[in-house]
Amino acid sequence: NTNPIIFISNASQNILKGYVNIPVSASYKIIAKKIVGSITIKKYGESLIINDNNHSFGLKEMEGVTYALYNKDNELIKELTTDSSGKITYKNLDLGTYFLKETKTKNGYIIDEVIHKIELTQTNNEKEVSVSLTLINNLEKGKLIIKKKDANNLNPIKDTIFEIIFNDKIIFVGITNEDGILEIDNLP
C-alpha cells in the first residue's frame, strides 16, 4: 500500500505524512502556555467646578495615587503609582485572589480605606484574564457656620449676605436666617 497515512491535529492541519512501507518517526516538544491575568485601575479624583457664584464637583483623571497589590497570603506583589491619565496596570499575574489597597493619595483628597478583593479566574478559555476597576477619591471638605450678631447688644442679625471666595472666584453666596446663622456644607 503506497497511500500516505496522514496524522491530523485538532486544528485540522497536516503535521506528519508518511507511507506505510516507509517508517517515519518524529518527536515534538509541546509546551502549554500558562494563562496569566492583569488588573487595570482607572483613578478619578473629585474636582471643584465654579460657575455663576456657585460651586459643584466633577471628576478628573488622578495622577500620583499609589496602590499596593497583595496575594491571598497577604504578600506584597508590587506597588504602582497612577500615571497622568490616572491609570495603572499590574501584568503577568497568576490566576487567583488578590487584594488592592490604596497606600498614598494626593494632598487635599481622602484616602480610600477600602481593601478591594479581586478574583482572576478563567471563564471562557481566554488566553489572558483581565479585570478593570474604576475608583474615585473625594476631596476633603468642610462645613462653615457663620453667626452674625450685633456688636453692641449681641442680638442676631438676619438677612446679612455673605460671599465665600476661593482663588479669586465667588463659590457661594448666602443669607443669614432669623437667628443670624448661615451654614455652608461641602466647602473644598
Short mmCIF file of N, CA and C in Angstrom, two decimals, residues 62-66 81-84 86 104-106:
data_model
loop_
_atom_site.label_atom_id
_atom_site.label_comp_id
_atom_site.label_asym_id
_atom_site.label_seq_id
_atom_site.Cartn_x
_atom_site.Cartn_y
_atom_site.Cartn_z
N MET A 62 -6.75 61.15 37.86
CA MET A 62 -5.93 61.49 39.02
C MET A 62 -4.57 60.81 38.97
N GLU A 63 -3.53 61.61 38.80
CA GLU A 63 -2.15 61.14 38.78
C GLU A 63 -1.58 61.13 40.20
N GLY A 64 -0.65 60.22 40.46
CA GLY A 64 0.11 60.26 41.70
C GLY A 64 -0.50 59.52 42.88
N VAL A 65 -1.45 58.60 42.62
CA VAL A 65 -2.04 57.80 43.70
C VAL A 65 -1.36 56.42 43.67
N THR A 66 -0.89 55.96 44.83
CA THR A 66 -0.14 54.70 44.91
C THR A 66 -1.02 53.59 45.47
N THR A 81 2.09 53.46 40.96
CA THR A 81 1.50 54.79 41.10
C THR A 81 0.84 55.19 39.79
N THR A 82 -0.36 55.78 39.89
CA THR A 82 -1.11 56.15 38.70
C THR A 82 -0.34 57.17 37.86
N ASP A 83 -0.49 57.04 36.54
CA ASP A 83 0.18 57.95 35.60
C ASP A 83 -0.70 59.18 35.34
N SER A 84 -0.32 59.99 34.37
CA SER A 84 -1.04 61.24 34.10
C SER A 84 -2.47 61.01 33.62
N GLY A 86 -4.32 58.71 35.05
CA GLY A 86 -4.97 58.09 36.19
C GLY A 86 -5.00 56.57 36.12
N LYS A 104 -1.26 55.71 49.19
CA LYS A 104 -0.91 57.13 49.19
C LYS A 104 -1.80 57.85 48.19
N THR A 105 -2.30 59.02 48.60
CA THR A 105 -3.10 59.84 47.69
C THR A 105 -2.53 61.26 47.70
N LYS A 106 -3.08 62.10 46.85
CA LYS A 106 -2.61 63.48 46.75
C LYS A 106 -3.17 64.31 47.90
#
